[in-house]
mmCIF file of C-alpha atoms in Angstrom:
data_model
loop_
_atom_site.group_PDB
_atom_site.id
_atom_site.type_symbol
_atom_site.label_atom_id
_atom_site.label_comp_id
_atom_site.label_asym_id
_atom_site.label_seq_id
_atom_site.Cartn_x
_atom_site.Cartn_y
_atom_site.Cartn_z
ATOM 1 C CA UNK I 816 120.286 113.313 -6.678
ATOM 2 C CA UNK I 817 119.318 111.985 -3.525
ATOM 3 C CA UNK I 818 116.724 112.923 -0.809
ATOM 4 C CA UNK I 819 119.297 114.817 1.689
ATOM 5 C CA UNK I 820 121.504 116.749 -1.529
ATOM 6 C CA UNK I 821 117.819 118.273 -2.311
ATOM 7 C CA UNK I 822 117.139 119.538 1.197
ATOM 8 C CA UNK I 823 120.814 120.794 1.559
ATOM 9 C CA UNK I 824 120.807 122.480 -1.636
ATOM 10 C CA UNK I 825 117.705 123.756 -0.796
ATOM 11 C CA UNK I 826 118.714 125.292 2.049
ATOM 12 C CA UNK I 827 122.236 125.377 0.940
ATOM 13 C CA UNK I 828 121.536 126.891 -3.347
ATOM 14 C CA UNK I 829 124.304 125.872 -4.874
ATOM 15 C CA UNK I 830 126.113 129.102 -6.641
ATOM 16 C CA UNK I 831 128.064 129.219 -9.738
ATOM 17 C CA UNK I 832 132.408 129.019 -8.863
ATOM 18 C CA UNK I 833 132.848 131.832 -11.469
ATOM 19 C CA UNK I 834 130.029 134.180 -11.032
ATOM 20 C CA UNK I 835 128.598 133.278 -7.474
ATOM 21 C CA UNK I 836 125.079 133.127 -9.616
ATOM 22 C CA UNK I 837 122.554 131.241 -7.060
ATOM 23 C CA UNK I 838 120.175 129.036 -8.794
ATOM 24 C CA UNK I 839 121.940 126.977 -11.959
ATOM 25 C CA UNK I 840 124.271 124.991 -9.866
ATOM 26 C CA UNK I 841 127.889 125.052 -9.369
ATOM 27 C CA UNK I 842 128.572 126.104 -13.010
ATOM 28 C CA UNK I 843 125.980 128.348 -14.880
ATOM 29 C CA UNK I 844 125.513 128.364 -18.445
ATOM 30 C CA UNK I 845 126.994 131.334 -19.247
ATOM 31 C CA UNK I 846 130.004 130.953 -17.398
ATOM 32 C CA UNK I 847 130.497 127.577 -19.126
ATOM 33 C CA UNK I 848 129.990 128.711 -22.250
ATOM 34 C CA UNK I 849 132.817 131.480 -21.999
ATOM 35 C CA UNK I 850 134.782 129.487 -20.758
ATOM 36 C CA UNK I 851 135.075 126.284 -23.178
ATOM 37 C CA UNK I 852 135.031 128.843 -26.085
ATOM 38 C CA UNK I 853 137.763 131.036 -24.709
ATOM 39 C CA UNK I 854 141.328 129.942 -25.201
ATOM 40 C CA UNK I 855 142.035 128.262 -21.056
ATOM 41 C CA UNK I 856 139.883 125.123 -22.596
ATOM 42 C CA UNK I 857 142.425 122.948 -23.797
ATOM 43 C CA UNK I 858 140.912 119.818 -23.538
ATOM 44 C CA UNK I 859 144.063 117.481 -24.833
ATOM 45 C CA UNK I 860 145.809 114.456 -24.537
ATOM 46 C CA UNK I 861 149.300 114.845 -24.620
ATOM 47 C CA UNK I 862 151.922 111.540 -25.266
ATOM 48 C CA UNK I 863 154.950 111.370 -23.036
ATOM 49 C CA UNK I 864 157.555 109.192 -25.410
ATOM 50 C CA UNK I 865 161.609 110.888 -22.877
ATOM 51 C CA UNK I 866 162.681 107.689 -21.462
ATOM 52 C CA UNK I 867 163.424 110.136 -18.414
ATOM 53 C CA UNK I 868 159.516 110.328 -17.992
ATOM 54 C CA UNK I 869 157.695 108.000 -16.861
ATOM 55 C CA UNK I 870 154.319 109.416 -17.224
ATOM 56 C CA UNK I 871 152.941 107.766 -20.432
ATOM 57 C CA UNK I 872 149.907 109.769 -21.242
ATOM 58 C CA UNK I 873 148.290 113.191 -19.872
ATOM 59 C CA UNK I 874 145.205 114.250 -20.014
ATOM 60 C CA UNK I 875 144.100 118.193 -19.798
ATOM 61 C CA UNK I 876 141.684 120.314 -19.795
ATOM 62 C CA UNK I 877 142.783 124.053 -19.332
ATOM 63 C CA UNK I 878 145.667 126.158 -19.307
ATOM 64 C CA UNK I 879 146.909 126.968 -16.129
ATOM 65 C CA UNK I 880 146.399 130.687 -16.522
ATOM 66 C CA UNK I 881 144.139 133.227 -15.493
ATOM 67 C CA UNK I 882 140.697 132.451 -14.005
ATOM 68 C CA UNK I 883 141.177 129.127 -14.237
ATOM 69 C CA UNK I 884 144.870 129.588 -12.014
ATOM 70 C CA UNK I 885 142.867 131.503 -9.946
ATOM 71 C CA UNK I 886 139.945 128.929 -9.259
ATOM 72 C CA UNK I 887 142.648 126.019 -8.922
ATOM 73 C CA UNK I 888 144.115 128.448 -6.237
ATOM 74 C CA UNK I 889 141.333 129.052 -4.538
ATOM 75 C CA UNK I 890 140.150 125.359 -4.424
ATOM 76 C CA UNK I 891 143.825 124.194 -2.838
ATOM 77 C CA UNK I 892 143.680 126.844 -0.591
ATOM 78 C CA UNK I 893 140.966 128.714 0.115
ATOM 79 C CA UNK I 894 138.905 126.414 1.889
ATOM 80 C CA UNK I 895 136.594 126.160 -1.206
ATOM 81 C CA UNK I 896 136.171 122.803 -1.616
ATOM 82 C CA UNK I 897 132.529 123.173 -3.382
ATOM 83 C CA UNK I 898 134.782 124.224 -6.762
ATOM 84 C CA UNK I 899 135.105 120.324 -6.917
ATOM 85 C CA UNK I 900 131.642 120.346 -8.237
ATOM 86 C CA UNK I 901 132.408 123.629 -10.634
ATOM 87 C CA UNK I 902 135.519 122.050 -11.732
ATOM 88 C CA UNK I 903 133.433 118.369 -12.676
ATOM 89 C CA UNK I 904 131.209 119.961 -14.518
ATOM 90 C CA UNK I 905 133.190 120.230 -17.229
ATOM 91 C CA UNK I 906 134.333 117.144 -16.778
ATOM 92 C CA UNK I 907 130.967 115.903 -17.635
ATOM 93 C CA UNK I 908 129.532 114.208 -21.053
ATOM 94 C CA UNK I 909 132.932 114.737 -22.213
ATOM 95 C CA UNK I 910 133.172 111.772 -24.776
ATOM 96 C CA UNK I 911 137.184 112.451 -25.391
ATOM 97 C CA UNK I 912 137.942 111.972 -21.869
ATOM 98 C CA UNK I 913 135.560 109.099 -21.133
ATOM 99 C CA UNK I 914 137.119 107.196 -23.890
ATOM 100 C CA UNK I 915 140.442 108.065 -22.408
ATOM 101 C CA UNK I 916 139.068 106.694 -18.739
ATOM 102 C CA UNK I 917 138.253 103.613 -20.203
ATOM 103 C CA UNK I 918 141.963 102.802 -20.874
ATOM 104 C CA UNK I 919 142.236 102.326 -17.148
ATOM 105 C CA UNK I 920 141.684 100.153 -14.095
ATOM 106 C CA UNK I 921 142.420 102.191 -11.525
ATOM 107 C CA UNK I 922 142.488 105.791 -10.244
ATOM 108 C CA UNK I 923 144.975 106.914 -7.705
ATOM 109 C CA UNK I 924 144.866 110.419 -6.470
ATOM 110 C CA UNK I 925 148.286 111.852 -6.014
ATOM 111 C CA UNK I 926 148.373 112.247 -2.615
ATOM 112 C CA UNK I 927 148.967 115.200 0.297
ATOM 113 C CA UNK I 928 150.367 114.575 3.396
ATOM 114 C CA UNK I 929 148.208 114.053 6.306
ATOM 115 C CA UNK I 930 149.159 117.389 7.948
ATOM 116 C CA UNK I 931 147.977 119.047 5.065
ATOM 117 C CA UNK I 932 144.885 117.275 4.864
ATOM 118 C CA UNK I 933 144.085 118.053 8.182
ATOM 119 C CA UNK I 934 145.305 121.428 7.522
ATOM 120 C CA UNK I 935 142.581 122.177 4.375
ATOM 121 C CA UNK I 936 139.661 119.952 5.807
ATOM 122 C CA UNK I 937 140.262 118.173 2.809
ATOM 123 C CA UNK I 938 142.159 116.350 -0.390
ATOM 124 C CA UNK I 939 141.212 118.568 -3.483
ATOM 125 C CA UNK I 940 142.199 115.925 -5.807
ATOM 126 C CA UNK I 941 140.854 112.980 -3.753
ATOM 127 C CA UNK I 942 137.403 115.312 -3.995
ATOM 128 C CA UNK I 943 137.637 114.843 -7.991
ATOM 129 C CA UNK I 944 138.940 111.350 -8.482
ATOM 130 C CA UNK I 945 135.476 110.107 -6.909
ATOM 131 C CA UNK I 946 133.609 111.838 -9.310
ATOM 132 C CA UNK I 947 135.043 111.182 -12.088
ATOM 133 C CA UNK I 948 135.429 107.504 -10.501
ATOM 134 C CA UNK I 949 131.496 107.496 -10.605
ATOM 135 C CA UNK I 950 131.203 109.131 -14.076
ATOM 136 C CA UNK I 951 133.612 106.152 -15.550
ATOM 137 C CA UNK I 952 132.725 103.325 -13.364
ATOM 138 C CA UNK I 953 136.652 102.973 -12.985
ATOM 139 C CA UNK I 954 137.756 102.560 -8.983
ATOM 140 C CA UNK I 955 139.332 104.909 -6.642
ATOM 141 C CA UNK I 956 142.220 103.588 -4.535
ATOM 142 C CA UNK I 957 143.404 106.181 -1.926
ATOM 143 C CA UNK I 958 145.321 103.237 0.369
ATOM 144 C CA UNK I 959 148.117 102.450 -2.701
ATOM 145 C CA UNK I 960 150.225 105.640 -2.524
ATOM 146 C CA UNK I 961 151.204 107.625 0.428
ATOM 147 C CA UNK I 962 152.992 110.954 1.011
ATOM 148 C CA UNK I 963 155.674 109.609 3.775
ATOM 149 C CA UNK I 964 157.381 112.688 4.014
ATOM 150 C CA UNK I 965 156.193 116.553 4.431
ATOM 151 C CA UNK I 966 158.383 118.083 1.822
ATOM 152 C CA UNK I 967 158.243 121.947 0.766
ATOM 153 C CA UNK I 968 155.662 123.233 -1.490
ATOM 154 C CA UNK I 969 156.736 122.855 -5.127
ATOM 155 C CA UNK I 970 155.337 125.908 -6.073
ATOM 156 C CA UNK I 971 158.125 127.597 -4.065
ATOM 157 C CA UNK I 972 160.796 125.325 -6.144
ATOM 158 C CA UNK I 973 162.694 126.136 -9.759
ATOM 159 C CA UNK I 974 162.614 123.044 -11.854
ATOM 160 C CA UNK I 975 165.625 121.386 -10.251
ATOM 161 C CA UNK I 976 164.690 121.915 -7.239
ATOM 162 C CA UNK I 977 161.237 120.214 -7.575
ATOM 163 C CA UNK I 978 163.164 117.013 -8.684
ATOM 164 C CA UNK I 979 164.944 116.634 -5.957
ATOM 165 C CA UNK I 980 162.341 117.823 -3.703
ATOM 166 C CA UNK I 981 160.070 114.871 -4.477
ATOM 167 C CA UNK I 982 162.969 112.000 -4.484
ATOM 168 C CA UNK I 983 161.864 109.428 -1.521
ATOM 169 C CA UNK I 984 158.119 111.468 -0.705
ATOM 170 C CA UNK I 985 156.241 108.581 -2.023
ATOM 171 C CA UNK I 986 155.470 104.804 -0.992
ATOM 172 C CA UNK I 987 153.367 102.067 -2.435
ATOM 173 C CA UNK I 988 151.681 99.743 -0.313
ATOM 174 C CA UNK I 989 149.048 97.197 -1.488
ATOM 175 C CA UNK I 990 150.980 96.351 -4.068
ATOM 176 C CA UNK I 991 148.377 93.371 -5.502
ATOM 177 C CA UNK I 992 145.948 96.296 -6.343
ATOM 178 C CA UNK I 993 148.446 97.238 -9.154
ATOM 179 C CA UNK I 994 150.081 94.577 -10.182
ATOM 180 C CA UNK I 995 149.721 94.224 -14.328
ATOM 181 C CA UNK I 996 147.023 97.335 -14.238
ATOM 182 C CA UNK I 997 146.771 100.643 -16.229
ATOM 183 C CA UNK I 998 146.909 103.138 -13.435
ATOM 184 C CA UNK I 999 145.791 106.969 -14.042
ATOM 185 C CA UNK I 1000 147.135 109.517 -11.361
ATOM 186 C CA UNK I 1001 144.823 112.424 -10.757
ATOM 187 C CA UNK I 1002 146.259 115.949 -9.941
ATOM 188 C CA UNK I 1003 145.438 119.324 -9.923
ATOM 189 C CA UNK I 1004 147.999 120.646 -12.334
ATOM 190 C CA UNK I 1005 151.426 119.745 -13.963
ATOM 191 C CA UNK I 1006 154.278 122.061 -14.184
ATOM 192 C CA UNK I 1007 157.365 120.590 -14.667
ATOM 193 C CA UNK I 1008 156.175 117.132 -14.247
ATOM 194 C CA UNK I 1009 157.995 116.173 -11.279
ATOM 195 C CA UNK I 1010 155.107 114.884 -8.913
ATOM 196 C CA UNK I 1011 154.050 112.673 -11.385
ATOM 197 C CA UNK I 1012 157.470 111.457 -12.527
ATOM 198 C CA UNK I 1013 157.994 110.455 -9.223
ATOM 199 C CA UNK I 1014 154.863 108.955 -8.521
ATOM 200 C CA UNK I 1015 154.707 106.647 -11.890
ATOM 201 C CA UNK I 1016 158.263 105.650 -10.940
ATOM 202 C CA UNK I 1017 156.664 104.170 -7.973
ATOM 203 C CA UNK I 1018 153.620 102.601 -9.275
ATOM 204 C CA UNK I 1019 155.975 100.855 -12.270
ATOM 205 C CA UNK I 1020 158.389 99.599 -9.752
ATOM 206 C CA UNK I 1021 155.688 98.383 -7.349
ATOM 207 C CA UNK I 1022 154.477 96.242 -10.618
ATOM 208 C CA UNK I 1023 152.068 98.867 -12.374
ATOM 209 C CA UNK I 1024 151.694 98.157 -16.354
ATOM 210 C CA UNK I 1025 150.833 101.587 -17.617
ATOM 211 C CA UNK I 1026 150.708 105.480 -15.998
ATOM 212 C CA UNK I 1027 148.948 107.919 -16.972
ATOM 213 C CA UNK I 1028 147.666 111.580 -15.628
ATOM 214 C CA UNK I 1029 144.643 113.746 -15.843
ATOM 215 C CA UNK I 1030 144.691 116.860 -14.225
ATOM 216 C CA UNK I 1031 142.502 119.971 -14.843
ATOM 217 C CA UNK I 1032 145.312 122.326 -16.121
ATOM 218 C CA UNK I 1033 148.816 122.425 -17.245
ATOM 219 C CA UNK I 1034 151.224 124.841 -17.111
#
């Protein structure tokens, strides 16, 4: 920790994103605890062998369900983006998912659009991929893919729907950055899978080798 994240959090005590406890950082132990032995902590890799996805590995840690749903909520859109540093923590000395990292050349951050961004004040899952980015020494590219279109929430959408709602959203540029590389998308949950679908569709077109996905929670 550096000179300046001392003084802020000195003036600033971090609190815990479950308990608002001031004074054991963004997670406290207690809270952690609960939560990895409760049954939300998941903490699985799931293989994706449909030749109508194109997502070829996920990585998980919760259900989306509860607390957690409610934290994930909160975080997209509740101006909290401190639960970045919550949600990392458990993230952290986890040797299952640095292994799985280490697969990987690059991590892309499936992206908003840039009314939204300017609408929350920030990318939640931008926010992650540079931590974990710095936990893995793997790099963060946030100039490959681009939202081109503002398309309707997919929360809003039944699983049809969704599909068709994400058909022509996304664009690679840069496409040298990916060429022949294992790319890992980074998202804040998976439902149905269409996001990501359409996103490693993309990335394999544009020349990417392998696609996978971490987010914190699937549904």
């Amino acid at each position: 920790m550096n000179l300046l994240d001392t003084a802020l959090n000195f003036i600033f005590p971090p609190i815990c994103g479950f308990c608002n406890k001031i004074g054991e950082g963004y997670l406290c132990q207690n809270c952690k605890r609960k939560i990895t032995c409760s049954n939300l902590y998941l903490n699985q890799i799931k293989l994706y062998q449909d030749k109508d996805i194109l997502i070829d590995e996920h990585f998980y840690l919760f259900s989306y369900t509860g607390i957690i749903r409610e934290k994930i909520l909160q975080y997209k859109f509740e101006d909290k983006a401190y639960l970045a540093n919550t949600i990392y923590e458990f993230f952290m000395n986890n040797e299952k998912l640095y292994r799985f990292l280490k697969k990987y050349g690059i991590i892309i951050p499936v992206p908003i659009s840039s009314s939204r961004k300017k609408e929350r004040g920030y990318d939640q899952s931008e926010l992650l991929a540079r931590k974990i980015s710095k936990m893995a020494g793997v790099s963060v590219e946030t100039q490959v893919l681009k939202k081109e279109k503002h398309n309707q929430p997919q929360s809003s959408l039944n699983k049809q729907q969704r599909k068709e709602n994400v058909k022509d959203v996304y664009k690679v540029q840069n496409e040298l950055k990916i060429r022949n590389k294992n790319i890992l998308l980074l998202d804040d949950i998976y439902t149905t899978g269409s996001t990501a679908n359409e996103c490693a569709k993309m990335l394999k077109q544009a020349g990417g080798k392998k696609v996978g996905i971490l987010t914190i929670a699937r549904d």
